[in-house]
mmCIF file of N, CA and C in Angstrom:
data_model
loop_
_atom_site.group_PDB
_atom_site.id
_atom_site.type_symbol
_atom_site.label_atom_id
_atom_site.label_comp_id
_atom_site.label_asym_id
_atom_site.label_seq_id
_atom_site.Cartn_x
_atom_site.Cartn_y
_atom_site.Cartn_z
ATOM 1 N N MET A 81 -23.248 -0.573 28.595
ATOM 2 C CA MET A 81 -21.799 -0.026 27.988
ATOM 3 C C MET A 81 -21.573 -0.732 26.716
ATOM 4 N N THR A 82 -21.964 -1.912 26.170
ATOM 5 C CA THR A 82 -21.324 -2.604 25.144
ATOM 6 C C THR A 82 -22.622 -2.301 24.204
ATOM 7 N N SER A 83 -23.697 -1.678 24.525
ATOM 8 C CA SER A 83 -24.452 -1.161 23.355
ATOM 9 C C SER A 83 -24.387 0.148 22.900
ATOM 10 N N GLU A 84 -23.549 0.900 23.509
ATOM 11 C CA GLU A 84 -22.796 1.989 23.575
ATOM 12 C C GLU A 84 -21.678 1.962 22.420
ATOM 13 N N THR A 85 -20.888 1.268 22.760
ATOM 14 C CA THR A 85 -19.463 0.663 22.259
ATOM 15 C C THR A 85 -19.986 0.054 20.600
ATOM 16 N N ASP A 86 -21.092 -0.659 20.435
ATOM 17 C CA ASP A 86 -21.961 -1.072 19.431
ATOM 18 C C ASP A 86 -22.156 -0.044 18.565
ATOM 19 N N GLU A 87 -23.110 0.595 19.398
ATOM 20 C CA GLU A 87 -23.624 2.199 18.384
ATOM 21 C C GLU A 87 -22.401 3.001 17.749
ATOM 22 N N ALA A 88 -21.443 3.002 18.818
ATOM 23 C CA ALA A 88 -20.569 3.975 18.084
ATOM 24 C C ALA A 88 -19.475 3.738 16.680
ATOM 25 N N ALA A 89 -19.480 2.180 17.171
ATOM 26 C CA ALA A 89 -18.853 1.586 15.981
ATOM 27 C C ALA A 89 -19.573 1.578 14.798
ATOM 28 N N TYR A 90 -21.318 1.471 15.096
ATOM 29 C CA TYR A 90 -22.032 1.224 13.544
ATOM 30 C C TYR A 90 -22.033 2.978 13.198
ATOM 31 N N PHE A 91 -21.850 4.000 13.748
ATOM 32 C CA PHE A 91 -22.054 4.890 13.106
ATOM 33 C C PHE A 91 -20.381 5.920 12.790
ATOM 34 N N SER A 92 -19.590 5.034 13.492
ATOM 35 C CA SER A 92 -17.680 4.961 12.489
ATOM 36 C C SER A 92 -18.134 4.351 11.602
ATOM 37 N N GLN A 93 -18.754 3.262 11.325
ATOM 38 C CA GLN A 93 -18.873 2.169 9.515
ATOM 39 C C GLN A 93 -19.808 3.182 8.764
ATOM 40 N N LEU A 94 -20.580 3.557 9.148
ATOM 41 C CA LEU A 94 -21.732 4.338 8.504
ATOM 42 C C LEU A 94 -21.303 5.892 7.930
ATOM 43 N N ASP A 95 -20.232 6.374 8.843
ATOM 44 C CA ASP A 95 -19.362 7.531 8.095
ATOM 45 C C ASP A 95 -18.315 6.769 7.173
ATOM 46 N N TYR A 96 -18.035 5.641 7.378
ATOM 47 C CA TYR A 96 -16.659 5.458 6.547
ATOM 48 C C TYR A 96 -17.858 5.270 5.323
ATOM 49 N N ASP A 97 -18.628 4.421 5.368
ATOM 50 C CA ASP A 97 -19.386 3.938 4.044
ATOM 51 C C ASP A 97 -19.772 5.250 3.390
ATOM 52 N N LEU A 98 -20.485 6.505 4.304
ATOM 53 C CA LEU A 98 -20.913 7.687 3.336
ATOM 54 C C LEU A 98 -19.788 8.258 2.797
ATOM 55 N N VAL A 99 -18.628 8.564 3.218
ATOM 56 C CA VAL A 99 -17.130 8.944 2.792
ATOM 57 C C VAL A 99 -16.994 8.510 1.767
ATOM 58 N N ASP A 100 -16.751 7.016 1.412
ATOM 59 C CA ASP A 100 -16.649 6.191 0.418
ATOM 60 C C ASP A 100 -17.398 6.308 -0.794
ATOM 61 N N TYR A 101 -19.172 6.566 -0.247
ATOM 62 C CA TYR A 101 -19.915 6.875 -1.505
ATOM 63 C C TYR A 101 -19.816 8.007 -1.901
ATOM 64 N N VAL A 102 -19.483 9.342 -1.283
ATOM 65 C CA VAL A 102 -19.113 10.350 -1.615
ATOM 66 C C VAL A 102 -18.397 10.589 -2.933
ATOM 67 N N SER A 103 -17.145 9.570 -2.626
ATOM 68 C CA SER A 103 -16.221 9.724 -3.501
ATOM 69 C C SER A 103 -16.417 9.300 -4.634
ATOM 70 N N GLN A 104 -16.797 8.067 -4.500
ATOM 71 C CA GLN A 104 -17.397 7.295 -5.468
ATOM 72 C C GLN A 104 -18.308 8.336 -6.826
ATOM 73 N N LEU A 105 -19.362 8.840 -5.766
ATOM 74 C CA LEU A 105 -20.264 9.518 -6.760
ATOM 75 C C LEU A 105 -19.324 10.996 -7.276
ATOM 76 N N ARG A 106 -18.376 11.686 -6.654
ATOM 77 C CA ARG A 106 -17.858 12.594 -7.343
ATOM 78 C C ARG A 106 -16.833 11.862 -8.257
ATOM 79 N N GLU A 107 -16.212 11.021 -8.048
ATOM 80 C CA GLU A 107 -15.290 10.305 -9.362
ATOM 81 C C GLU A 107 -15.966 10.051 -10.504
ATOM 82 N N GLY A 108 -17.400 9.809 -10.115
ATOM 83 C CA GLY A 108 -18.389 9.338 -11.518
ATOM 84 C C GLY A 108 -18.695 10.798 -12.180
ATOM 85 N N ILE A 109 -18.944 11.631 -11.327
ATOM 86 C CA ILE A 109 -19.237 12.909 -11.991
ATOM 87 C C ILE A 109 -18.100 13.664 -12.851
ATOM 88 N N LEU A 110 -16.762 13.393 -11.963
ATOM 89 C CA LEU A 110 -15.696 14.261 -12.595
ATOM 90 C C LEU A 110 -15.366 13.520 -13.820
ATOM 91 N N GLU A 111 -15.710 12.072 -14.052
ATOM 92 C CA GLU A 111 -15.560 11.301 -15.185
ATOM 93 C C GLU A 111 -16.468 11.812 -16.418
ATOM 94 N N ALA A 112 -17.820 12.047 -15.733
ATOM 95 C CA ALA A 112 -18.649 12.121 -16.922
ATOM 96 C C ALA A 112 -18.322 13.872 -17.607
ATOM 97 N N TYR A 113 -18.173 14.435 -16.593
ATOM 98 C CA TYR A 113 -17.821 15.922 -16.969
ATOM 99 C C TYR A 113 -16.449 15.936 -17.987
ATOM 100 N N THR A 114 -15.731 15.209 -17.418
ATOM 101 C CA THR A 114 -14.428 14.734 -18.474
ATOM 102 C C THR A 114 -14.784 14.343 -20.003
ATOM 103 N N GLY A 115 -15.803 13.368 -20.055
ATOM 104 C CA GLY A 115 -16.163 12.872 -21.344
ATOM 105 C C GLY A 115 -16.848 13.845 -22.200
ATOM 106 N N ILE A 116 -17.634 14.782 -21.557
ATOM 107 C CA ILE A 116 -17.956 15.930 -22.149
ATOM 108 C C ILE A 116 -17.505 16.836 -22.592
ATOM 109 N N VAL A 117 -16.596 17.132 -21.924
ATOM 110 C CA VAL A 117 -15.303 18.294 -22.477
ATOM 111 C C VAL A 117 -14.653 17.717 -23.164
ATOM 112 N N THR A 118 -14.063 16.817 -23.276
ATOM 113 C CA THR A 118 -13.497 16.136 -24.356
ATOM 114 C C THR A 118 -14.265 15.971 -25.217
ATOM 115 N N GLY A 119 -15.394 15.521 -25.409
ATOM 116 C CA GLY A 119 -16.617 15.525 -26.673
ATOM 117 C C GLY A 119 -16.384 16.513 -27.304
ATOM 118 N N PHE A 120 -16.597 17.734 -26.651
ATOM 119 C CA PHE A 120 -16.782 18.952 -27.071
ATOM 120 C C PHE A 120 -15.301 19.743 -27.950
ATOM 121 N N LYS A 121 -14.421 19.359 -27.519
ATOM 122 C CA LYS A 121 -13.261 19.762 -27.825
ATOM 123 C C LYS A 121 -12.968 19.666 -29.328
ATOM 124 N N LYS A 122 -12.349 21.015 -29.723
ATOM 125 C CA LYS A 122 -12.115 21.245 -31.130
ATOM 126 C C LYS A 122 -13.489 21.052 -31.827
ATOM 127 N N THR A 123 -14.549 21.153 -31.253
ATOM 128 C CA THR A 123 -15.613 21.341 -32.409
ATOM 129 C C THR A 123 -16.492 22.540 -32.340
ATOM 130 N N ASP A 124 -17.773 22.830 -33.027
ATOM 131 C CA ASP A 124 -17.846 24.245 -33.477
ATOM 132 C C ASP A 124 -19.019 24.586 -31.880
ATOM 133 N N LYS A 125 -19.371 23.419 -31.370
ATOM 134 C CA LYS A 125 -19.994 23.004 -30.122
ATOM 135 C C LYS A 125 -19.142 23.687 -28.842
ATOM 136 N N THR A 126 -18.461 23.986 -28.807
ATOM 137 C CA THR A 126 -17.641 24.156 -27.449
ATOM 138 C C THR A 126 -17.977 25.478 -26.958
ATOM 139 N N PRO A 127 -18.311 26.626 -27.462
ATOM 140 C CA PRO A 127 -19.036 27.647 -26.890
ATOM 141 C C PRO A 127 -20.500 27.242 -26.128
ATOM 142 N N LEU A 128 -20.887 26.111 -26.342
ATOM 143 C CA LEU A 128 -22.122 25.772 -25.517
ATOM 144 C C LEU A 128 -21.566 24.990 -23.727
ATOM 145 N N LEU A 129 -20.575 25.040 -23.907
ATOM 146 C CA LEU A 129 -19.958 24.707 -22.839
ATOM 147 C C LEU A 129 -19.622 25.570 -21.641
ATOM 148 N N PHE A 130 -19.396 26.751 -22.644
ATOM 149 C CA PHE A 130 -19.065 28.298 -21.653
ATOM 150 C C PHE A 130 -19.662 28.560 -20.281
ATOM 151 N N ASN A 131 -21.152 28.622 -20.865
ATOM 152 C CA ASN A 131 -22.005 28.962 -19.579
ATOM 153 C C ASN A 131 -21.921 28.020 -18.347
ATOM 154 N N HIS A 132 -21.247 26.365 -18.244
ATOM 155 C CA HIS A 132 -20.871 25.581 -17.629
ATOM 156 C C HIS A 132 -19.533 25.469 -16.952
ATOM 157 N N VAL A 133 -18.609 26.647 -17.028
ATOM 158 C CA VAL A 133 -17.383 26.012 -16.410
ATOM 159 C C VAL A 133 -17.419 26.340 -15.381
ATOM 160 N N VAL A 134 -18.089 27.642 -14.894
ATOM 161 C CA VAL A 134 -18.126 28.008 -13.414
ATOM 162 C C VAL A 134 -18.760 27.328 -12.558
ATOM 163 N N SER A 135 -19.893 26.446 -12.894
ATOM 164 C CA SER A 135 -20.455 24.949 -12.161
ATOM 165 C C SER A 135 -19.268 24.019 -12.161
ATOM 166 N N ILE A 136 -18.374 23.942 -12.939
ATOM 167 C CA ILE A 136 -17.837 22.608 -12.962
ATOM 168 C C ILE A 136 -16.696 22.817 -12.177
ATOM 169 N N LEU A 137 -16.145 23.909 -12.274
ATOM 170 C CA LEU A 137 -14.961 24.417 -11.563
ATOM 171 C C LEU A 137 -15.202 24.501 -10.104
ATOM 172 N N ASP A 138 -16.353 24.724 -9.860
ATOM 173 C CA ASP A 138 -17.104 24.835 -8.220
ATOM 174 C C ASP A 138 -17.028 23.340 -8.049
ATOM 175 N N LEU A 139 -17.484 22.200 -8.387
ATOM 176 C CA LEU A 139 -17.137 20.853 -8.255
ATOM 177 C C LEU A 139 -15.680 20.671 -8.172
ATOM 178 N N ILE A 140 -15.129 20.812 -9.049
ATOM 179 C CA ILE A 140 -13.406 20.364 -8.657
ATOM 180 C C ILE A 140 -13.026 21.387 -7.645
ATOM 181 N N GLN A 141 -12.982 22.174 -7.233
ATOM 182 C CA GLN A 141 -13.083 22.829 -5.955
ATOM 183 C C GLN A 141 -13.171 22.517 -4.881
ATOM 184 N N ARG A 142 -14.710 21.950 -4.719
ATOM 185 C CA ARG A 142 -15.320 21.340 -3.581
ATOM 186 C C ARG A 142 -14.745 19.641 -3.476
ATOM 187 N N CYS A 143 -14.379 19.211 -4.830
ATOM 188 C CA CYS A 143 -13.283 17.844 -4.566
ATOM 189 C C CYS A 143 -11.849 18.172 -3.934
ATOM 190 N N LEU A 144 -11.224 19.004 -4.522
ATOM 191 C CA LEU A 144 -9.904 19.481 -3.834
ATOM 192 C C LEU A 144 -9.781 19.780 -2.605
ATOM 193 N N LYS A 145 -10.945 20.135 -2.434
ATOM 194 C CA LYS A 145 -11.094 20.919 -0.397
ATOM 195 C C LYS A 145 -10.996 19.573 0.271
ATOM 196 N N ASP A 146 -11.730 18.783 -0.354
ATOM 197 C CA ASP A 146 -12.597 17.759 0.897
ATOM 198 C C ASP A 146 -11.269 16.945 1.742
ATOM 199 N N GLU A 147 -11.165 16.855 2.711
ATOM 200 C CA GLU A 147 -9.926 16.092 3.609
ATOM 201 C C GLU A 147 -10.033 14.615 3.063
ATOM 202 N N ASP A 148 -10.641 14.114 3.007
ATOM 203 C CA ASP A 148 -10.938 12.580 2.659
ATOM 204 C C ASP A 148 -11.061 12.366 1.299
ATOM 205 N N ARG A 149 -9.887 13.363 0.148
ATOM 206 C CA ARG A 149 -10.294 12.953 -1.156
ATOM 207 C C ARG A 149 -9.562 11.874 -1.313
ATOM 208 N N THR A 150 -9.902 11.374 -2.457
ATOM 209 C CA THR A 150 -8.766 10.240 -3.292
ATOM 210 C C THR A 150 -8.311 10.734 -3.945
ATOM 211 N N ASP A 151 -6.808 9.633 -4.324
ATOM 212 C CA ASP A 151 -6.026 10.213 -5.123
ATOM 213 C C ASP A 151 -6.502 10.142 -6.844
ATOM 214 N N ALA A 152 -7.706 9.322 -6.821
ATOM 215 C CA ALA A 152 -8.446 9.219 -8.199
ATOM 216 C C ALA A 152 -9.252 10.485 -8.316
ATOM 217 N N THR A 153 -9.845 11.228 -7.374
ATOM 218 C CA THR A 153 -10.363 12.276 -7.449
ATOM 219 C C THR A 153 -9.480 13.403 -7.609
ATOM 220 N N MET A 154 -8.275 13.562 -6.709
ATOM 221 C CA MET A 154 -7.740 14.336 -7.613
ATOM 222 C C MET A 154 -6.879 14.443 -8.832
ATOM 223 N N ARG A 155 -6.657 13.082 -9.554
ATOM 224 C CA ARG A 155 -6.514 13.037 -10.555
ATOM 225 C C ARG A 155 -7.380 13.457 -11.494
ATOM 226 N N LEU A 156 -8.372 12.899 -11.564
ATOM 227 C CA LEU A 156 -9.598 13.577 -12.045
ATOM 228 C C LEU A 156 -9.930 14.767 -12.317
ATOM 229 N N SER A 157 -9.713 15.487 -11.173
ATOM 230 C CA SER A 157 -10.184 16.681 -11.022
ATOM 231 C C SER A 157 -8.870 17.976 -11.732
ATOM 232 N N TYR A 158 -7.803 17.165 -11.560
ATOM 233 C CA TYR A 158 -6.806 18.314 -12.088
ATOM 234 C C TYR A 158 -6.607 17.774 -13.880
ATOM 235 N N GLY A 159 -6.755 16.829 -14.176
ATOM 236 C CA GLY A 159 -7.063 16.410 -15.637
ATOM 237 C C GLY A 159 -8.433 17.187 -16.340
ATOM 238 N N LEU A 160 -9.426 17.043 -15.708
ATOM 239 C CA LEU A 160 -10.228 18.054 -15.944
ATOM 240 C C LEU A 160 -10.538 19.692 -16.213
ATOM 241 N N LEU A 161 -9.432 20.102 -15.218
ATOM 242 C CA LEU A 161 -8.835 21.463 -15.169
ATOM 243 C C LEU A 161 -7.873 21.523 -16.577
ATOM 244 N N GLY A 162 -6.889 20.676 -16.728
ATOM 245 C CA GLY A 162 -6.338 20.555 -17.766
ATOM 246 C C GLY A 162 -7.169 20.833 -19.032
ATOM 247 N N ASP A 163 -8.395 20.141 -19.191
ATOM 248 C CA ASP A 163 -8.813 19.334 -20.139
ATOM 249 C C ASP A 163 -9.665 20.837 -20.753
ATOM 250 N N LEU A 164 -10.403 21.227 -19.499
ATOM 251 C CA LEU A 164 -11.369 23.039 -19.843
ATOM 252 C C LEU A 164 -9.884 23.908 -20.563
ATOM 253 N N ALA A 165 -8.836 24.311 -19.662
ATOM 254 C CA ALA A 165 -8.067 24.838 -20.431
ATOM 255 C C ALA A 165 -7.834 24.614 -21.815
ATOM 256 N N ASP A 166 -7.293 23.136 -22.339
ATOM 257 C CA ASP A 166 -7.548 23.003 -23.620
ATOM 258 C C ASP A 166 -8.386 23.106 -24.548
ATOM 259 N N THR A 167 -9.675 22.950 -24.158
ATOM 260 C CA THR A 167 -10.889 23.439 -24.732
ATOM 261 C C THR A 167 -11.259 24.295 -25.468
ATOM 262 N N PHE A 168 -10.756 25.614 -24.206
ATOM 263 C CA PHE A 168 -10.957 26.970 -24.454
ATOM 264 C C PHE A 168 -9.472 27.446 -24.545
ATOM 265 N N PRO A 169 -8.602 27.220 -25.816
ATOM 266 C CA PRO A 169 -7.241 27.631 -26.029
ATOM 267 C C PRO A 169 -7.343 29.146 -26.534
ATOM 268 N N GLN A 170 -8.311 29.695 -26.562
ATOM 269 C CA GLN A 170 -8.094 30.860 -26.836
ATOM 270 C C GLN A 170 -8.129 32.242 -25.517
ATOM 271 N N GLY A 171 -7.984 31.380 -24.713
ATOM 272 C CA GLY A 171 -8.035 32.366 -23.585
ATOM 273 C C GLY A 171 -9.573 32.417 -22.872
ATOM 274 N N GLN A 172 -10.564 31.952 -23.718
ATOM 275 C CA GLN A 172 -12.322 32.248 -22.967
ATOM 276 C C GLN A 172 -12.080 32.471 -21.727
ATOM 277 N N ILE A 173 -11.322 31.235 -20.811
ATOM 278 C CA ILE A 173 -11.814 31.174 -19.606
ATOM 279 C C ILE A 173 -10.177 31.686 -18.751
ATOM 280 N N LYS A 174 -9.391 32.186 -19.099
ATOM 281 C CA LYS A 174 -8.633 32.431 -18.451
ATOM 282 C C LYS A 174 -9.033 33.064 -17.071
ATOM 283 N N GLN A 175 -9.656 34.111 -16.816
ATOM 284 C CA GLN A 175 -10.001 34.725 -15.835
ATOM 285 C C GLN A 175 -10.041 34.047 -14.396
ATOM 286 N N TYR A 176 -11.231 32.673 -15.053
ATOM 287 C CA TYR A 176 -11.431 30.956 -14.044
ATOM 288 C C TYR A 176 -10.208 30.930 -13.862
ATOM 289 N N LEU A 177 -9.393 30.077 -14.605
ATOM 290 C CA LEU A 177 -8.271 29.263 -14.561
ATOM 291 C C LEU A 177 -7.043 30.119 -13.696
ATOM 292 N N LEU A 178 -7.049 31.887 -14.117
ATOM 293 C CA LEU A 178 -5.993 31.843 -13.106
ATOM 294 C C LEU A 178 -6.495 32.280 -11.690
ATOM 295 N N SER A 179 -7.782 31.672 -11.377
ATOM 296 C CA SER A 179 -7.936 31.960 -9.883
ATOM 297 C C SER A 179 -6.819 31.457 -9.022
ATOM 298 N N PRO A 180 -7.109 32.177 -7.271
ATOM 299 C CA PRO A 180 -5.566 31.730 -6.871
ATOM 300 C C PRO A 180 -5.632 30.383 -6.063
ATOM 301 N N TRP A 181 -7.338 29.831 -6.257
ATOM 302 C CA TRP A 181 -7.325 28.685 -5.540
ATOM 303 C C TRP A 181 -6.566 27.762 -6.514
ATOM 304 N N ILE A 182 -6.747 27.846 -7.860
ATOM 305 C CA ILE A 182 -6.474 27.035 -9.046
ATOM 306 C C ILE A 182 -5.002 26.891 -8.844
ATOM 307 N N ALA A 183 -4.096 28.410 -8.808
ATOM 308 C CA ALA A 183 -2.415 27.823 -8.599
ATOM 309 C C ALA A 183 -2.130 27.514 -7.210
ATOM 310 N N ASN A 184 -2.639 27.673 -6.342
ATOM 311 C CA ASN A 184 -2.638 26.686 -5.204
ATOM 312 C C ASN A 184 -2.568 25.222 -4.937
ATOM 313 N N GLU A 185 -3.762 25.068 -6.071
ATOM 314 C CA GLU A 185 -3.788 23.576 -6.290
ATOM 315 C C GLU A 185 -2.929 23.063 -6.895
ATOM 316 N N LEU A 186 -2.243 23.981 -8.279
ATOM 317 C CA LEU A 186 -1.223 22.828 -9.115
ATOM 318 C C LEU A 186 -0.011 23.358 -8.596
ATOM 319 N N ARG A 187 0.246 23.566 -7.546
ATOM 320 C CA ARG A 187 1.463 23.835 -7.047
ATOM 321 C C ARG A 187 2.329 21.910 -6.466
ATOM 322 N N ALA A 188 3.736 21.986 -6.522
ATOM 323 C CA ALA A 188 3.890 20.370 -6.522
ATOM 324 C C ALA A 188 3.913 20.091 -5.039
ATOM 325 N N LYS A 189 3.229 18.877 -5.149
ATOM 326 C CA LYS A 189 2.784 18.458 -3.784
ATOM 327 C C LYS A 189 3.693 17.335 -3.433
ATOM 328 N N PHE A 190 4.186 16.765 -2.534
ATOM 329 C CA PHE A 190 5.492 16.218 -1.953
ATOM 330 C C PHE A 190 4.901 14.625 -1.780
ATOM 331 N N LYS A 191 3.345 14.656 -1.214
ATOM 332 C CA LYS A 191 3.037 13.330 -0.930
ATOM 333 C C LYS A 191 1.981 13.024 -1.842
ATOM 334 N N MET A 192 2.098 12.744 -3.062
ATOM 335 C CA MET A 192 1.208 12.555 -4.521
ATOM 336 C C MET A 192 1.731 11.433 -5.197
ATOM 337 N N PRO A 193 0.976 10.354 -5.538
ATOM 338 C CA PRO A 193 1.478 9.233 -6.399
ATOM 339 C C PRO A 193 2.080 9.917 -8.039
ATOM 340 N N GLY A 194 2.612 9.247 -8.747
ATOM 341 C CA GLY A 194 3.419 9.769 -9.594
ATOM 342 C C GLY A 194 2.491 9.959 -10.554
ATOM 343 N N GLU A 195 1.676 9.508 -10.976
ATOM 344 C CA GLU A 195 0.313 9.622 -12.229
ATOM 345 C C GLU A 195 -0.317 10.997 -12.082
ATOM 346 N N THR A 196 -0.861 11.074 -10.666
ATOM 347 C CA THR A 196 -1.436 11.915 -10.298
ATOM 348 C C THR A 196 -0.713 13.577 -10.083
ATOM 349 N N LYS A 197 0.817 13.212 -10.108
ATOM 350 C CA LYS A 197 1.921 14.710 -10.204
ATOM 351 C C LYS A 197 1.443 14.782 -11.717
ATOM 352 N N LYS A 198 2.104 13.556 -12.505
ATOM 353 C CA LYS A 198 2.051 13.676 -14.153
ATOM 354 C C LYS A 198 0.590 14.759 -14.838
ATOM 355 N N THR A 199 -0.657 14.431 -13.994
ATOM 356 C CA THR A 199 -1.730 15.090 -14.463
ATOM 357 C C THR A 199 -1.895 16.487 -13.984
ATOM 358 N N MET A 200 -1.253 16.774 -12.582
ATOM 359 C CA MET A 200 -1.276 17.878 -12.052
ATOM 360 C C MET A 200 -0.380 18.986 -12.906
ATOM 361 N N ARG A 201 0.922 18.109 -13.531
ATOM 362 C CA ARG A 201 1.998 19.067 -14.573
ATOM 363 C C ARG A 201 1.482 19.773 -15.426
ATOM 364 N N TRP A 202 0.246 18.350 -16.110
ATOM 365 C CA TRP A 202 -0.109 18.559 -17.158
ATOM 366 C C TRP A 202 -0.824 19.442 -17.139
ATOM 367 N N ALA A 203 -1.792 20.052 -16.222
ATOM 368 C CA ALA A 203 -2.710 21.046 -16.353
ATOM 369 C C ALA A 203 -2.197 22.305 -16.223
ATOM 370 N N ARG A 204 -1.211 21.906 -14.793
ATOM 371 C CA ARG A 204 -0.588 23.362 -14.863
ATOM 372 C C ARG A 204 0.342 24.017 -16.061
ATOM 373 N N GLU A 205 0.914 23.029 -17.236
ATOM 374 C CA GLU A 205 1.009 23.941 -18.190
ATOM 375 C C GLU A 205 0.346 24.063 -19.457
ATOM 376 N N VAL A 206 -0.876 23.498 -19.498
ATOM 377 C CA VAL A 206 -1.651 23.796 -20.348
ATOM 378 C C VAL A 206 -2.640 25.670 -19.583
ATOM 379 N N ARG A 207 -2.743 25.580 -18.557
ATOM 380 C CA ARG A 207 -3.315 26.800 -17.758
ATOM 381 C C ARG A 207 -2.179 27.752 -17.934
ATOM 382 N N LEU A 208 -0.806 27.541 -17.828
ATOM 383 C CA LEU A 208 -0.029 28.491 -17.755
ATOM 384 C C LEU A 208 0.230 29.636 -19.394
ATOM 385 N N VAL A 209 0.058 28.368 -20.735
ATOM 386 C CA VAL A 209 -0.279 28.556 -21.947
ATOM 387 C C VAL A 209 -1.762 29.938 -22.090
ATOM 388 N N LEU A 210 -2.237 29.881 -21.086
ATOM 389 C CA LEU A 210 -3.466 30.743 -20.841
ATOM 390 C C LEU A 210 -2.911 32.419 -20.616
ATOM 391 N N GLU A 211 -1.944 32.153 -19.681
ATOM 392 C CA GLU A 211 -1.322 33.563 -19.396
ATOM 393 C C GLU A 211 -0.827 34.362 -20.594
ATOM 394 N N SER A 212 -0.274 33.735 -21.225
ATOM 395 C CA SER A 212 0.090 34.503 -22.376
ATOM 396 C C SER A 212 -1.049 35.135 -23.552
ATOM 397 N N PHE A 213 -2.018 35.247 -23.193
ATOM 398 C CA PHE A 213 -3.208 35.448 -24.186
ATOM 399 C C PHE A 213 -3.555 37.020 -23.237
ATOM 400 N N ASP A 214 -4.004 37.722 -23.991
ATOM 401 C CA ASP A 214 -4.004 39.403 -23.877
ATOM 402 C C ASP A 214 -5.849 39.327 -22.835
ATOM 403 N N ASP A 215 -5.794 39.844 -22.198
ATOM 404 C CA ASP A 215 -7.036 40.232 -21.216
ATOM 405 C C ASP A 215 -8.694 40.621 -22.446
ATOM 406 N N MET A 216 -8.401 40.729 -23.741
ATOM 407 C CA MET A 216 -9.389 41.093 -24.697
ATOM 408 C C MET A 216 -10.006 40.037 -25.755
ATOM 409 N N LYS A 217 -9.407 38.730 -25.043
ATOM 410 C CA LYS A 217 -9.948 37.693 -25.743
ATOM 411 C C LYS A 217 -10.993 36.958 -24.171
ATOM 412 N N LEU A 218 -11.439 37.568 -23.607
ATOM 413 C CA LEU A 218 -12.010 36.583 -22.603
ATOM 414 C C LEU A 218 -13.829 36.620 -22.541
ATOM 415 N N THR A 219 -14.288 36.516 -23.739
ATOM 416 C CA THR A 219 -15.577 36.231 -24.046
ATOM 417 C C THR A 219 -15.605 35.143 -25.268
ATOM 418 N N CYS A 220 -16.289 34.264 -24.760
ATOM 419 C CA CYS A 220 -16.822 33.256 -25.592
ATOM 420 C C CYS A 220 -17.512 33.565 -26.934
ATOM 421 N N PRO A 221 -16.476 33.218 -28.138
ATOM 422 C CA PRO A 221 -17.943 33.988 -29.191
ATOM 423 C C PRO A 221 -18.790 32.702 -29.696
ATOM 424 N N GLY A 222 -19.613 33.608 -29.777
ATOM 425 C CA GLY A 222 -21.138 32.110 -30.141
ATOM 426 C C GLY A 222 -21.931 32.222 -29.167
ATOM 427 N N VAL A 223 -21.200 32.993 -27.607
ATOM 428 C CA VAL A 223 -22.296 32.815 -26.505
ATOM 429 C C VAL A 223 -23.247 33.902 -26.537
#
């Protein structure tokens, strides 16, 4: 019986280690994307990011869906959403940012640290600005 208990404890610890590893990996990737998006913001190279928006949003969605997500992962995800919206201010990615999952995610959450709420509000405000653009500006010039 002792070996079974030890084995269960080992797997439990392995699970926690794996969850921690995945969280750290996602945080690193989100930070890297944030640096890349910020670096391209307000430059003539911004159109190069356009083809990668869907995969970046897919990562953000996966991170925010994870039940074991950390506060840092949430804050980085919301910040990256806001940075993407801010990088394409003419509405080029409006159709992606108005997705229902993003709208649901940017609704106020009660059990959330102050810094994360602040970042989420900023992302929501930047996203709302895009709603004012007409649908004729949905393509990215130069792509």
